[in-house]
Every structure is written in structure tokens, then in C-alpha cells.
Coordinates of C-alpha atoms in Angstrom, one line a residue:
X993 CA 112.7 178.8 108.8
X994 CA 115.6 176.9 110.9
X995 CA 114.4 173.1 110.5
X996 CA 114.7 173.1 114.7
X997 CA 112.3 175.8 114.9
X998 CA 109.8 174.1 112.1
X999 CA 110.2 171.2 114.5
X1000 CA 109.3 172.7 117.2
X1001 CA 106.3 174.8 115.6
X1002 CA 104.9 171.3 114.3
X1003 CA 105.0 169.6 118.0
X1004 CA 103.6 172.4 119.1
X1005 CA 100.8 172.4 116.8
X1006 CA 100.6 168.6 118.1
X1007 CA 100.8 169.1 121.7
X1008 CA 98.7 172.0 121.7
X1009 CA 96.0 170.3 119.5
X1010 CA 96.4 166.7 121.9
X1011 CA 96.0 169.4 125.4
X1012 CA 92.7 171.3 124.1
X1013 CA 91.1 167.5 124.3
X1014 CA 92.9 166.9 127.0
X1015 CA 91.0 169.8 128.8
X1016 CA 88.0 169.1 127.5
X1017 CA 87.7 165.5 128.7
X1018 CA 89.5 165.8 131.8
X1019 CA 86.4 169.1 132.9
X1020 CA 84.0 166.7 131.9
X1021 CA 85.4 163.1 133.5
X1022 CA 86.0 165.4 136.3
X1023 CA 82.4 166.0 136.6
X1024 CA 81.4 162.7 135.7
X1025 CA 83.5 160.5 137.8
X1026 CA 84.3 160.7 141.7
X1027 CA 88.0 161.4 143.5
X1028 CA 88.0 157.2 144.3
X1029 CA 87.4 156.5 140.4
X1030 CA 89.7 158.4 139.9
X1031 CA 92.3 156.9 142.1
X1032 CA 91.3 153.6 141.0
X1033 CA 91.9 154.5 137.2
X1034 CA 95.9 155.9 138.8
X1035 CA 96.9 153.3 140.3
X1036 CA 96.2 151.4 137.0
X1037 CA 97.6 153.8 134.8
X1038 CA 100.5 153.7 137.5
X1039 CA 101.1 149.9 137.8
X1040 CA 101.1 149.3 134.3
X1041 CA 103.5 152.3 133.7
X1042 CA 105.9 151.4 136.4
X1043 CA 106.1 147.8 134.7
X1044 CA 106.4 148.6 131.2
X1045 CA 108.7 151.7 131.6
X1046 CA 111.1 149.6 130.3
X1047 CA 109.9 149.3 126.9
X1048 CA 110.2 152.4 126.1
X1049 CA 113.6 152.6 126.2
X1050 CA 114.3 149.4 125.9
X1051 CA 115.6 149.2 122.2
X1052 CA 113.4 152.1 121.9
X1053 CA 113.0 155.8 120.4
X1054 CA 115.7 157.4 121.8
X1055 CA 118.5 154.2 120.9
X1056 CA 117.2 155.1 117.4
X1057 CA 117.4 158.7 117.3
X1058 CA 121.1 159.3 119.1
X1059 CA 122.3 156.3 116.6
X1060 CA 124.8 158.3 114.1
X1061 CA 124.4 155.8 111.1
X1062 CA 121.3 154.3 111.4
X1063 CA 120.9 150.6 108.7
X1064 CA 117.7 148.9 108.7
X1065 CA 119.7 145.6 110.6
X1066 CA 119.6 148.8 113.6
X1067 CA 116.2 149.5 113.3
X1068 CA 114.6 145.7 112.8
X1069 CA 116.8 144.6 115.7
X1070 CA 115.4 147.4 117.9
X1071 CA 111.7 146.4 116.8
X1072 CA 112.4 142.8 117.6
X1073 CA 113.6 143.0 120.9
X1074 CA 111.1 145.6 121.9
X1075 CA 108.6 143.1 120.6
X1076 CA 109.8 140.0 122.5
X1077 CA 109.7 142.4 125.4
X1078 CA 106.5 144.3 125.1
X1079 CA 104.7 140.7 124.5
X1080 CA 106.6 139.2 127.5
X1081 CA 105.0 141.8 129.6
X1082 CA 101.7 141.9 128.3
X1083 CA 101.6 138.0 129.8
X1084 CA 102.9 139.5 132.8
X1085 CA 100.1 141.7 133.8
X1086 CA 97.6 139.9 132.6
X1087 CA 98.8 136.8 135.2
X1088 CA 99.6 139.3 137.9
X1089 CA 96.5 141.8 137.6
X1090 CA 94.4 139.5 140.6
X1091 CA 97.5 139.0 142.7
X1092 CA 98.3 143.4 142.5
X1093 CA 94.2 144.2 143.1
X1094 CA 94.7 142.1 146.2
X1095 CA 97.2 144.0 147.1
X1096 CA 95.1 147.0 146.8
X1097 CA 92.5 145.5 148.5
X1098 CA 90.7 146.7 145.2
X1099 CA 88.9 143.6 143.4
X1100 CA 88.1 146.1 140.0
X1101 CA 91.9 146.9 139.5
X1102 CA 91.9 142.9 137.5
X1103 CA 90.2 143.8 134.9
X1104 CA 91.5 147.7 134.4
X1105 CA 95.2 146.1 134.2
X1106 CA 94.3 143.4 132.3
X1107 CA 92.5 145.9 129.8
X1108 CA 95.9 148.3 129.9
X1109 CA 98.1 145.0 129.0
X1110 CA 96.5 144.8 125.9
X1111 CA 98.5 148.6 125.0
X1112 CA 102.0 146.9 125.3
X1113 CA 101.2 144.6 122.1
X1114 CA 100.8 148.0 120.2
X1115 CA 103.7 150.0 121.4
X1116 CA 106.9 148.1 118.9
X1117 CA 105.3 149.5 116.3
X1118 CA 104.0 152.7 117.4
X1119 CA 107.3 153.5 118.9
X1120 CA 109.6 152.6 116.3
X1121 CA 107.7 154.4 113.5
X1122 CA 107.5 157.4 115.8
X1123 CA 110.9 157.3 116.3
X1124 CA 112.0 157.3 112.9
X1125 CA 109.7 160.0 112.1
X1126 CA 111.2 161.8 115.2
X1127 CA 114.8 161.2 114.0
X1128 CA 113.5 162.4 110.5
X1129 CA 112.4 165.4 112.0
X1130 CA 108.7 165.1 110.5
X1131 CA 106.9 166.4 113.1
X1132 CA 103.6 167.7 111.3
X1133 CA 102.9 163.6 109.9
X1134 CA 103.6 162.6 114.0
X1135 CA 101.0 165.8 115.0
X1136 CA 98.2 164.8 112.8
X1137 CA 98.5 161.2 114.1
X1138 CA 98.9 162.3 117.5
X1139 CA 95.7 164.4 117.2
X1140 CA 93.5 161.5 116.1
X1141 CA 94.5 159.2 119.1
X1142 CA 94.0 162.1 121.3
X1143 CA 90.4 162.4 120.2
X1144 CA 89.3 158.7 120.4
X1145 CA 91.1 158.7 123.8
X1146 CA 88.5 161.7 124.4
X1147 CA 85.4 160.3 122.9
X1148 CA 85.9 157.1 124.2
X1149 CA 86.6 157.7 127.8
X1150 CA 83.7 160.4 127.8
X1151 CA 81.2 158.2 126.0
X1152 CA 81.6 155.4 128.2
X1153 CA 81.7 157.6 131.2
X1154 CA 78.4 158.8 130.6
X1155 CA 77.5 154.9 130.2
X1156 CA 78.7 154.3 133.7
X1157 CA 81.8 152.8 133.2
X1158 CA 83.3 154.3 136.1
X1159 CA 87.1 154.1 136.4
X1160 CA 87.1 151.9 133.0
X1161 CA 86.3 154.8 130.8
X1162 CA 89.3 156.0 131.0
X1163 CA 91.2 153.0 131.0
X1164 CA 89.3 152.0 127.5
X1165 CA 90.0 155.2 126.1
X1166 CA 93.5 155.1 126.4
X1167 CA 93.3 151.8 124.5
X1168 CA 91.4 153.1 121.8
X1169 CA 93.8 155.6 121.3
X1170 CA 96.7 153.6 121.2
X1171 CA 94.9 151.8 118.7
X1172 CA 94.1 154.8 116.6
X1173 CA 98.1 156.0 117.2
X1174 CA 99.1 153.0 116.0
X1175 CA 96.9 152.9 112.9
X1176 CA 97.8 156.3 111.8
X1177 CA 101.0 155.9 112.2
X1178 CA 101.1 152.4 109.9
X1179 CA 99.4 154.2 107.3
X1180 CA 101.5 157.1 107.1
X1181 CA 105.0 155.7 107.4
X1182 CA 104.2 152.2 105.1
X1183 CA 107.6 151.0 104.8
X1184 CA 106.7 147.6 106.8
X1185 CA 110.6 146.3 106.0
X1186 CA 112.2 148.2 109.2
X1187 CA 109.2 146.3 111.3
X1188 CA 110.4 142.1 109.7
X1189 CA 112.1 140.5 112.8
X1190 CA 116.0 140.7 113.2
X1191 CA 118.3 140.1 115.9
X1192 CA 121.6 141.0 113.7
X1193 CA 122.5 143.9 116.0
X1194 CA 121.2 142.7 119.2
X1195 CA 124.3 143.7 121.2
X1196 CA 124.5 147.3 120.5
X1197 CA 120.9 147.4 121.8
X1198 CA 120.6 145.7 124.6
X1199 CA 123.7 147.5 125.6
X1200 CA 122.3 151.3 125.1
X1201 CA 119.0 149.4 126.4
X1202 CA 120.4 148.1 129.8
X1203 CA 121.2 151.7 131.1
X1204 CA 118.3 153.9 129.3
X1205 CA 115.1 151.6 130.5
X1206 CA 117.1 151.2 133.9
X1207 CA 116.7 155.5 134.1
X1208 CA 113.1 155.1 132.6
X1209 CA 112.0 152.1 135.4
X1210 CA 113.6 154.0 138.6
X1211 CA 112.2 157.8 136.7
X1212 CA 109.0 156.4 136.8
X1213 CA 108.4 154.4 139.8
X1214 CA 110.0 157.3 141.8
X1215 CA 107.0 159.5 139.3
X1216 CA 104.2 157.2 140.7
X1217 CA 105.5 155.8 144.1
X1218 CA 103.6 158.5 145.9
X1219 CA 100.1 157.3 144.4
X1220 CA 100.8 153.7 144.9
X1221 CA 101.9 154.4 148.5
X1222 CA 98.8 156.4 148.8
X1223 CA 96.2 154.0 147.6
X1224 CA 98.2 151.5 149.8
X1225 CA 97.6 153.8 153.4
X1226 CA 95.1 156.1 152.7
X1227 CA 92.8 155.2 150.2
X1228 CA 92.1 155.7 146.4
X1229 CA 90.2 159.1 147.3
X1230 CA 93.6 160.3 148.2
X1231 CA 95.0 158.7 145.4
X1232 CA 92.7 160.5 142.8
X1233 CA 92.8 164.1 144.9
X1234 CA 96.6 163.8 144.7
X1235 CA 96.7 162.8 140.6
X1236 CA 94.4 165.6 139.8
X1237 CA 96.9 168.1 142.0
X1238 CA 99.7 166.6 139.7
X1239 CA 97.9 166.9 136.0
X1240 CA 97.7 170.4 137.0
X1241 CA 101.0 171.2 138.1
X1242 CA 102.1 168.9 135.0
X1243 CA 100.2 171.7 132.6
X1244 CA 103.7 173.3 132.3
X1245 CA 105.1 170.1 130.5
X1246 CA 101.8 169.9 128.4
X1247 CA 102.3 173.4 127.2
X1248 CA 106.0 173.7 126.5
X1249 CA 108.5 170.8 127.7
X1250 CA 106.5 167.8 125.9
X1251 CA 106.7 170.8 123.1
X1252 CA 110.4 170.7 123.1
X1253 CA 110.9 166.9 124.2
X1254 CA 110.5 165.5 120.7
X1255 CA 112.9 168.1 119.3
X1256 CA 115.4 168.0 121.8
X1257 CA 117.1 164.7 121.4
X1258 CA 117.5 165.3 118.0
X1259 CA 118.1 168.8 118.1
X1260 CA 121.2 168.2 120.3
X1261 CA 122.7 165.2 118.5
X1262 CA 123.3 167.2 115.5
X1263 CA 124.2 169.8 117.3
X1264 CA 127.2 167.6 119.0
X1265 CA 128.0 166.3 115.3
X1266 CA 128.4 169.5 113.9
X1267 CA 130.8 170.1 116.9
X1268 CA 128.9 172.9 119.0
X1269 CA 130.0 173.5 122.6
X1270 CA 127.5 172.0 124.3
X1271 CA 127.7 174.1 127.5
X1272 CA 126.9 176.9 125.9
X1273 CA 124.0 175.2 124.2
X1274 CA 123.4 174.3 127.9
X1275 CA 123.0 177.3 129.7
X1276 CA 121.7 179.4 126.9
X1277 CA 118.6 176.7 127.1
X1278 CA 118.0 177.1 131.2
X1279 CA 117.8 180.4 130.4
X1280 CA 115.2 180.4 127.9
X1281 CA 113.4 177.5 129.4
X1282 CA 113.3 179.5 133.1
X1283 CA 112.2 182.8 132.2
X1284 CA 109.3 180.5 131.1
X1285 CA 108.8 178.0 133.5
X1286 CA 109.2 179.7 136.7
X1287 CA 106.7 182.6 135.9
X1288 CA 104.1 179.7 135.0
X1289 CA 104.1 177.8 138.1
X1290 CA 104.2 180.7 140.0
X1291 CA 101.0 181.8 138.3
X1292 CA 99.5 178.4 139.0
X1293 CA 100.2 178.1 142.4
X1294 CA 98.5 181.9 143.0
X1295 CA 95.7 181.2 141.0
X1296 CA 95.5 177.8 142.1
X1297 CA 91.5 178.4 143.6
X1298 CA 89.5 179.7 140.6
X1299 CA 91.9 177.8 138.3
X1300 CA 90.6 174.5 140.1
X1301 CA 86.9 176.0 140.3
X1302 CA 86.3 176.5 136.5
X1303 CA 88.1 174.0 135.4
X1304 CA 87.5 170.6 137.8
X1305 CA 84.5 172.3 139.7
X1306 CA 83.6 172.9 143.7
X1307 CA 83.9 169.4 144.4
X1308 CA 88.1 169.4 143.7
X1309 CA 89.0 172.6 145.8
X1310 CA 90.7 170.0 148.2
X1311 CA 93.4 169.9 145.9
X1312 CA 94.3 173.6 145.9
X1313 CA 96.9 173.5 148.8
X1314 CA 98.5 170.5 147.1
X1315 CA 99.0 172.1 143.6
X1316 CA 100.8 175.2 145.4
X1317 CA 102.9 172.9 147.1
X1318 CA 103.8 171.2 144.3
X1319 CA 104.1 174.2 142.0
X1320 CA 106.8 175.5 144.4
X1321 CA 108.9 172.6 144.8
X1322 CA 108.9 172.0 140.8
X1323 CA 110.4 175.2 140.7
X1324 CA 113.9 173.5 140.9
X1325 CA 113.1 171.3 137.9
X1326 CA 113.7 173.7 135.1
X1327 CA 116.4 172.1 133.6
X1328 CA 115.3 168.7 134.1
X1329 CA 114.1 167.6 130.0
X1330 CA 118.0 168.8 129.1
X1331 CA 119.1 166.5 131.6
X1332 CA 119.1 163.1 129.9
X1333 CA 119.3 164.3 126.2
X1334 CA 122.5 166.1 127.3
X1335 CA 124.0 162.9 129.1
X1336 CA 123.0 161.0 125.8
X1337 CA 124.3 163.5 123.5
X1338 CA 128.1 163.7 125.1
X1339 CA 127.8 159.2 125.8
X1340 CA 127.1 159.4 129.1
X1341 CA 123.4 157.4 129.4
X1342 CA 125.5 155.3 132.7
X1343 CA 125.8 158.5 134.1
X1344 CA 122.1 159.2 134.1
X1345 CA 121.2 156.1 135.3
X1346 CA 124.2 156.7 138.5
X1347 CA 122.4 159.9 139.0
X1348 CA 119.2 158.7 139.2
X1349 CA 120.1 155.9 141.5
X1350 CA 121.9 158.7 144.0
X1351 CA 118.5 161.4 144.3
X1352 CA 116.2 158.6 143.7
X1353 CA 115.9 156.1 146.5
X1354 CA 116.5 158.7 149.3
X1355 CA 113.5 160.6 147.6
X1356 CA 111.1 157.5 147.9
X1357 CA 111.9 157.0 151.5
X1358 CA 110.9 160.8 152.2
X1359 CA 107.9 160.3 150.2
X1360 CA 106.8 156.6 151.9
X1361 CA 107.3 158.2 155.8
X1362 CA 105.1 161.6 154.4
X1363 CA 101.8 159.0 153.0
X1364 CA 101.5 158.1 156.5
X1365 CA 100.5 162.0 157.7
X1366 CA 98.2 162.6 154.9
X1367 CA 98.2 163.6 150.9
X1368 CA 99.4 167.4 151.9
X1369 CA 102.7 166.0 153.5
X1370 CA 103.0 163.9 150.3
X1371 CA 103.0 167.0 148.7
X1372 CA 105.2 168.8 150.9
X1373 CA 107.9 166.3 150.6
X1374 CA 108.5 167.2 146.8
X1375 CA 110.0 170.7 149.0
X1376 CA 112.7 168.4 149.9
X1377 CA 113.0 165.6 147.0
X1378 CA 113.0 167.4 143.8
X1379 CA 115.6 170.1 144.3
X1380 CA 118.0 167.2 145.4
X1381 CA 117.1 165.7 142.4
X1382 CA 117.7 168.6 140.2
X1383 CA 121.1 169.6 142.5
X1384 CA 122.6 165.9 141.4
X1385 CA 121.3 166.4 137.8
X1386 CA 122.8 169.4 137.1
X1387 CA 126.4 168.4 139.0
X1388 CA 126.7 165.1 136.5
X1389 CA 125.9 167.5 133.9
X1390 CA 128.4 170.0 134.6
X1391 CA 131.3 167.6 135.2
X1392 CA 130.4 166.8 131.3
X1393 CA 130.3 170.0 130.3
X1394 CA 132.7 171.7 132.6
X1395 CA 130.2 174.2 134.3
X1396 CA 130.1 175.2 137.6
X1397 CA 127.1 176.8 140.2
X1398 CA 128.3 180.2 139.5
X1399 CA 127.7 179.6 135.8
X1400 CA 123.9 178.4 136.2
X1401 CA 123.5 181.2 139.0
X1402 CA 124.4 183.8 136.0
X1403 CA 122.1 182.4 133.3
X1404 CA 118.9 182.4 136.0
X1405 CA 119.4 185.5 137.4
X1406 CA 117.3 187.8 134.5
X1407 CA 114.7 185.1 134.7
X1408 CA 114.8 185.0 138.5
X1409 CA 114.1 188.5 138.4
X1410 CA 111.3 188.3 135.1
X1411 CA 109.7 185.9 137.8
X1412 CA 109.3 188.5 140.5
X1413 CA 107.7 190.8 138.4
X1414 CA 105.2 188.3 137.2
X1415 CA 104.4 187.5 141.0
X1416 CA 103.8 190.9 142.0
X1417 CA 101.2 191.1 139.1
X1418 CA 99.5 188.0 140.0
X1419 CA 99.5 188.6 143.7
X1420 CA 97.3 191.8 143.5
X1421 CA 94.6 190.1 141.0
X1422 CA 94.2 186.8 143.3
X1423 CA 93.9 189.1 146.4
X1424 CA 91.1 190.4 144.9
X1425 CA 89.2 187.0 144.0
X1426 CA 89.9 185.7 147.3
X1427 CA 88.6 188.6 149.1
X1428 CA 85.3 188.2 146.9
X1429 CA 85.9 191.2 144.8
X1430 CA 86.1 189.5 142.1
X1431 CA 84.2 186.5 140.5
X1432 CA 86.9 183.3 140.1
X1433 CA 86.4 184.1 136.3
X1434 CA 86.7 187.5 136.5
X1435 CA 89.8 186.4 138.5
X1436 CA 91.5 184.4 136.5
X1437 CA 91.5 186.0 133.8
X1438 CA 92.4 189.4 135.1
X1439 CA 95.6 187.6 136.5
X1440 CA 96.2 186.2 133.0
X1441 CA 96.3 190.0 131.9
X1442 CA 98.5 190.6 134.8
X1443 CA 100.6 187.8 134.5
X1444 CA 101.6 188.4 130.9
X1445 CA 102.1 192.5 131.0
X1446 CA 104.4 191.6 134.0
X1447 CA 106.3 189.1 132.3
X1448 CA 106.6 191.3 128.9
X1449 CA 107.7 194.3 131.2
X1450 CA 110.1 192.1 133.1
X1451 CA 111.8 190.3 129.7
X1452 CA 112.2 194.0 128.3
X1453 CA 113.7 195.3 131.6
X1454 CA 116.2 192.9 132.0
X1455 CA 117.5 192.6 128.3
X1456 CA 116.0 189.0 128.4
X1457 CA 117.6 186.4 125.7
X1458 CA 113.8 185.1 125.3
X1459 CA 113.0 188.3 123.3
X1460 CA 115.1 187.9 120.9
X1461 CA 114.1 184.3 120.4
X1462 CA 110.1 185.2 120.6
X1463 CA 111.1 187.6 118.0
X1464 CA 112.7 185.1 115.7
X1465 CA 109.9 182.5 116.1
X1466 CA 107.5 185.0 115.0
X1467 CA 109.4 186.7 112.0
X1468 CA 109.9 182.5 111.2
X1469 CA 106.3 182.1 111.5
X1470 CA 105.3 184.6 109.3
X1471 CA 107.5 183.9 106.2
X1472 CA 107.1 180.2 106.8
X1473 CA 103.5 180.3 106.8
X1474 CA 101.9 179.4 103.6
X1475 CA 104.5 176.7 103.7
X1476 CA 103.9 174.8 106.8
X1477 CA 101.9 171.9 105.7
X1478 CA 103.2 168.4 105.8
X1479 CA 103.6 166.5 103.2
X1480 CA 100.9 164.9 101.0
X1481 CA 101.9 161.5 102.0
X1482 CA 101.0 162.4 106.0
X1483 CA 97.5 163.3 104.8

């Protein structure tokens, strides 16, 4: 098997393994916890994020992976700095957290964000180990570890939800499970020299750092803005309505891009050292990715009712018109995990940091005037924001790469058309469940039938490149088998 695809089989086996829990704990919290608990545990998930996006990039993973000749001076000097920084703002949230809950208006937000602060002493050595196993391409020791903090984030958050810990649950599990990610991950990689302090390369990182945490802060403030404006004007009701609307539209990235995110980086860095023409490499991948993506959300947005019933309950129906707004408008962001591993790959991280700062800002405005008519325009405004986004992307990507629009027109238009038979299967099931025909079970899983002989039919009738690559993976699979176990050292 092609190392890229034994990559890619082991993160799958890892972000499969880390989205069954997810499921499972996000049904239950969902039934245990209230729409404003849930908001409340957002907007701490969101504060913290927005002011610590900068450590991960910061002299983080991806500095480490797209370095051609990595020394250990490289690696201790990235560990070091993201150190000093991750401490730095550790001390920052904790003396903030009472000045942002007043903010809020929300005096239990202090202690959730002083609780979270406590994850940014763990992430230098977390990230750098998971980076080196990344660039190592040892993706089944990084899914075992992955799967253990996914459980204690589980059993943690669930088991003190049933205590009545309210929003904290959650916020306490995602501690514990940094904790148990960090453990793990010490006890598999144990060569502690990379983590002794060292500031003999300092310059190179801080360099790469200055432009990659500068896309990571704006990316992820732009990510969260519309919760933090929410909770700001409307409420934390709104806010957790509007956060469960986006973990489902977001089940896309669980299921396949946070699949191929680990792998891609790499993936493409070797492919630009062995001198591969990256455009090709380019559109081949929208391709692929599309015929995938696109039928998915469509799916979700159609099934969007008994999906939400089964799987949230009656109480979180509210959110059905928001998840098929959103599933629509993130129909323009099928290209949008190549974007910054491309820009990396051919030496361009300023350019993603410029393009960011062109879609970005003009996005949060749009998004700040639509909080103040409700969560639904919030929602609708990602109609108008994302495929800006996604137009500015792809034009910085195609001045690299020499591309044009005609080009990406050519490599959607079989998956384009895979889409439209998928909807027309889909369609006919959910007219049924809504008209009461069927059960939302019954429903669902119907459509699910639907969806995939539609999509099959479609990839055959149009000759689709997936095929072939479906094809591959499972021959792989198959031979590969009795071999794919990691080593003893990960167990």
C-alpha cells in the first residue's frame, strides 16, 4: 500500500474512532444540558480559541512538518517559543477571565476560562510530538492516542453532566482529555531531548510563525465571531442553537477533511520535493474531494429534520432551518483544506495570510449587521461570506499554480452532476417523512439508501475519477490488511 494511502487509512481509523464518541456524548449532553449551557460552554470554548489560535501555529506543527531538513536545534527552538507563548497566555486568561464574563454579562464564564487556560500549559508538548509523528507519517501511534483523549473527553464531560455540572462538564472534559493526549503521546514518542529548551534557531521560527498564527488568529476569530456576537445581542440560547447548527454541518470535516488534514501537509511537501506539478495535484484533488463533499451537505440539509430528531432530540428542531442554510452556503468550501497546505507547499504562507485579510473582515461586518435580526440571518449571511472566501482562495491559489476558472469549472462539472443525482434520491425519501409517511427513522435511513445508490449510479455515469480511487483504496485495503498494525512501541 502507497504510504499516503496508509496514512490516510490510519487517520481515518482515528477520526472515525474520536467521531463515534463524539456522537455518543454530544446525544447525550444534548439531552442533558439546555440550548443556554450550551452557549455558555461556546463562548468559552470560543474565547479561549480565538486567543490561543496563535499557538498553534506559532512555532507549531505545520513550521515542523513543511521544514525540508529538520535538526533537533529546529525542533527545540520550536518547543521553546511555543512554550514561552503558551505560558504567557495561560496568565492571560486567567487575569482576563472576570473582566470578558462581564462583558458577557455572564458571571460563570470566570471560572469556565480559567478552567480552559489550564490546556495551553499542555499544548508545547502535545503539539510538537504530534507533529513529529505527523511529519513521520505515523498515523496509527497518533490514532491510538487520539482515541484515549477522545474517551476521557467523553466520560468526563458525561459523568459530570449527570452530576450537574452544567456548562462545566464539558469544559472539564476537554481538559481531561488534553491531559490524557498529552500523556499518551509522552509515552509513546519518549525521546524527551527535542522537548530541552533552545532558542538557537529562533529566527527561522518566529519568521514562518509571524505569518501562519496571523492566518490561524483572523481564521478563527472570523470561525467564532458569529457566536460571540450572538451571546453579545441575543443571548446564549442563541449562541448554543447556532453551535449545535454548526457541529452538524461541520460532520463533513469530522468524516473526511479532518481525515485528510493530517496527511495533506505532508503529503504535498513531498510531493513538491519530488518535483510534481502541483496544479495538477490541485485539481485532480477538488475533484475527488467535491464529488464527495457536495453530495454530503446536500444530504444534510434535506434530511436536516429527522437527522436533528434522532440524534439531538425534539427539543433542537429550532436548528433545522439553520443547518440547511449553512449546508448550502458551505457548498463553495470544497477546496478550502488544500488551500493553505498549497500556499505552504509552493512558499507562499504571506499570501494566505493577504488572502485572509481580503475575504475576512468584509465577512465579519456582514455577519455583525445579520446578529442583530436574529440567529437565521446569521445563518443566512454565510450565503454571501463563504463563497467570497472561497472565490479569493482559490484566485491566490491559481496565480501560484497558473490555473484559471475554466480549469476548476472542468474538474467540478462530473461531480456537479454526481450531486444532482444524489439530490433527486434524497428529495423523494424526505418528502415522504415530512408528509408523515414515513417514521424520521424510517426516513433517514431510507434516504441513506437513496443517497448512496444515487451517488454510485451518478460516479459510474459520468466516468468519475473517485471510482478509480475507491477502487484502489479497497484493493490496498485488502492486501494491506494483516499488516496494518502500528508498531509495538505505539502500544
Amino acid at each position: 500500500m502507497h504510504p499516503v494511502q496508509r496514512s490516510i487509512l490510519f487517520s481515518a481509523a482515528d477520526r472515525y474512532g474520536s467521531l463515534a464518541l463524539f456522537f455518543v456524548a454530544t446525544a447525550v449532553l444534548s439531552r442533558l444540558l439546555s440550548p443556554a449551557e450550551f452557549g455558555v460552554y461556546a463562548v468559552v470554548s470560543a474565547v479561549t480559541a480565538v486567543i490561543g489560535a496563535s499557538v498553534q501555529e506559532f512555532g507549531g506543527g505545520n513550521y515542523l512538518i513543511q521544514k525540508r531538513e529538520l535538526s533537533a536545534e529546529h525542533v527545540r527552538s520550536a518547543f521553546t517559543i511555543t512554550l514561552g507563548i503558551s505560558a504567557a497566555i495561560a496568565l492571560l486568561l486567567f487575569t482576563l477571565a472576570g473582566t470578558l464574563s462581564d462583558l458577557f454579562a455572564e458571571a460563570n464564564l470566570k471560572t469556565g476560562i480559567e478552567v480552559s487556560a489550564l490546556n495551553f500549559l499542555l499544548v508545547p508538548f502535545s503539539g510538537t510530538i504530534s507533529a513529529l509523528m505527523r511529519r513521520d507519517m505515523k498515523f496509527g501511534t497518533l490514532a491510538i492516542c487520539n482515541f484515549v483523549a477522545g474517551a476521557a473527553v467523553a466520560l468526563v464531560s458525561i459523568g459530570l453532566a449527570m452530576a450537574g455540572f452544567s456548562f462545566m462538564a464539558p469544559v472539564w472534559g476537554a481538559f481531561a482529555g488534553n491531559v490524557a493526549l498529552t500523556l499518551t503521546l509522552l509515552a509513546s514518542h519518549r525521546d524527551f531531548g527535542a522537548l530541552r529548551p533552545s532558542l538557537a534557531e529562533y529566527r527561522e521560527v518566529v519568521g514562518f510563525g509571524l505569518y501562519s498564527s496571523g492566518v490561524s488568529v483572523i481564521n478563527v476569530f472570523y470561525n467564532l465571531a458569529p457566536q460571540l456576537f450572538l451571546a453579545r445581542i441575543l443571548g446564549f440560547a442563541s449562541v448554543g442553537l447556532y453551535s449545535r447548527a454548526i457541529t452538524l454541518t461541520q460532520v463533513f470535516d469530522k468524516l473526511v477533511t479532518q481525515v485528510l488534514t493530517p496527511v495533506i501537509m505532508p503529503a504535498i511537501v513531498a510531493r513538491r520535493r519530488a518535483g510534481e506539478d502541483l496544479k495538477a495535484v490541485y485539481l485532480d484533488a477538488i475533484e475527488l474531494l467535491s464529488a464527495v463533499h457536495w453530495p454530503f451537505l446536500i444530504f444534510v440539509a434535506i434530511m436536516a429534520r429527522p437527522i436533528i430528531a434522532i440524534w439531538l432530540g425534539e427539543t433542537w428542531l429550532e436548528v433545522v432551518p439553520l443547518v440547511r442554510l449553512l449546508c448550502i452556503a458551505n457548498l463553495a468550501f470544497f477546496a478550502a483544506c488544500l488551500s493553505y497546505p498549497i500556499l505552504v507547499a509552493v512558499g507562499s504562507v504571506r499570501d494566505a495570510l493577504i488572502s485572509s485579510l481580503i475575504s475576512l473582515p468584509p465577512s465579519l461586518l456582514v455577519i455583525f449587521g445579520a446578529s442583530f435580526f436574529g440567529v437565521e440571518a446569521v445563518a443566512a449571511s454565510a450565503l454571501l461570506t463563504l463563497p467570497f472566501q472561497a472565490t479569493v482562495a482559490i484566485y491566490f491559489i491559481g496565480r501560484h499554480l497558473h490555473f484559471g476558472p475554466k480549469d476548476v469549472f472542468r474538474a467540478l462539472t462530473r461531480s456537479g452532476l454526481v450531486t444532482a443525482a444524489t439530490t433527486f434520491g434524497v428529495a423523494s425519501c424526505a418528502a415522504l417523512a415530512e408528509s408523515g409517511v414515513l417514521t424520521s427513522l424510517a426516513g433517514l435511513v431510507l434516504g441513506m439508501c437513496a443517497a448512496a445508490l444515487c451517488w454510485s449510479l451518478g460516479l459510474i455515469l459520468t466516468g468519475h475519477p473517485l471510482l478509480r480511487q475507491v477502487h484502489l483504496a479497497v484493493v490496498g485495503l485488502a492486501r494491506a490488511a494483516p499488516r496494518l498494525r502500528p508498531s509495538r512501541s505505539a502500544l
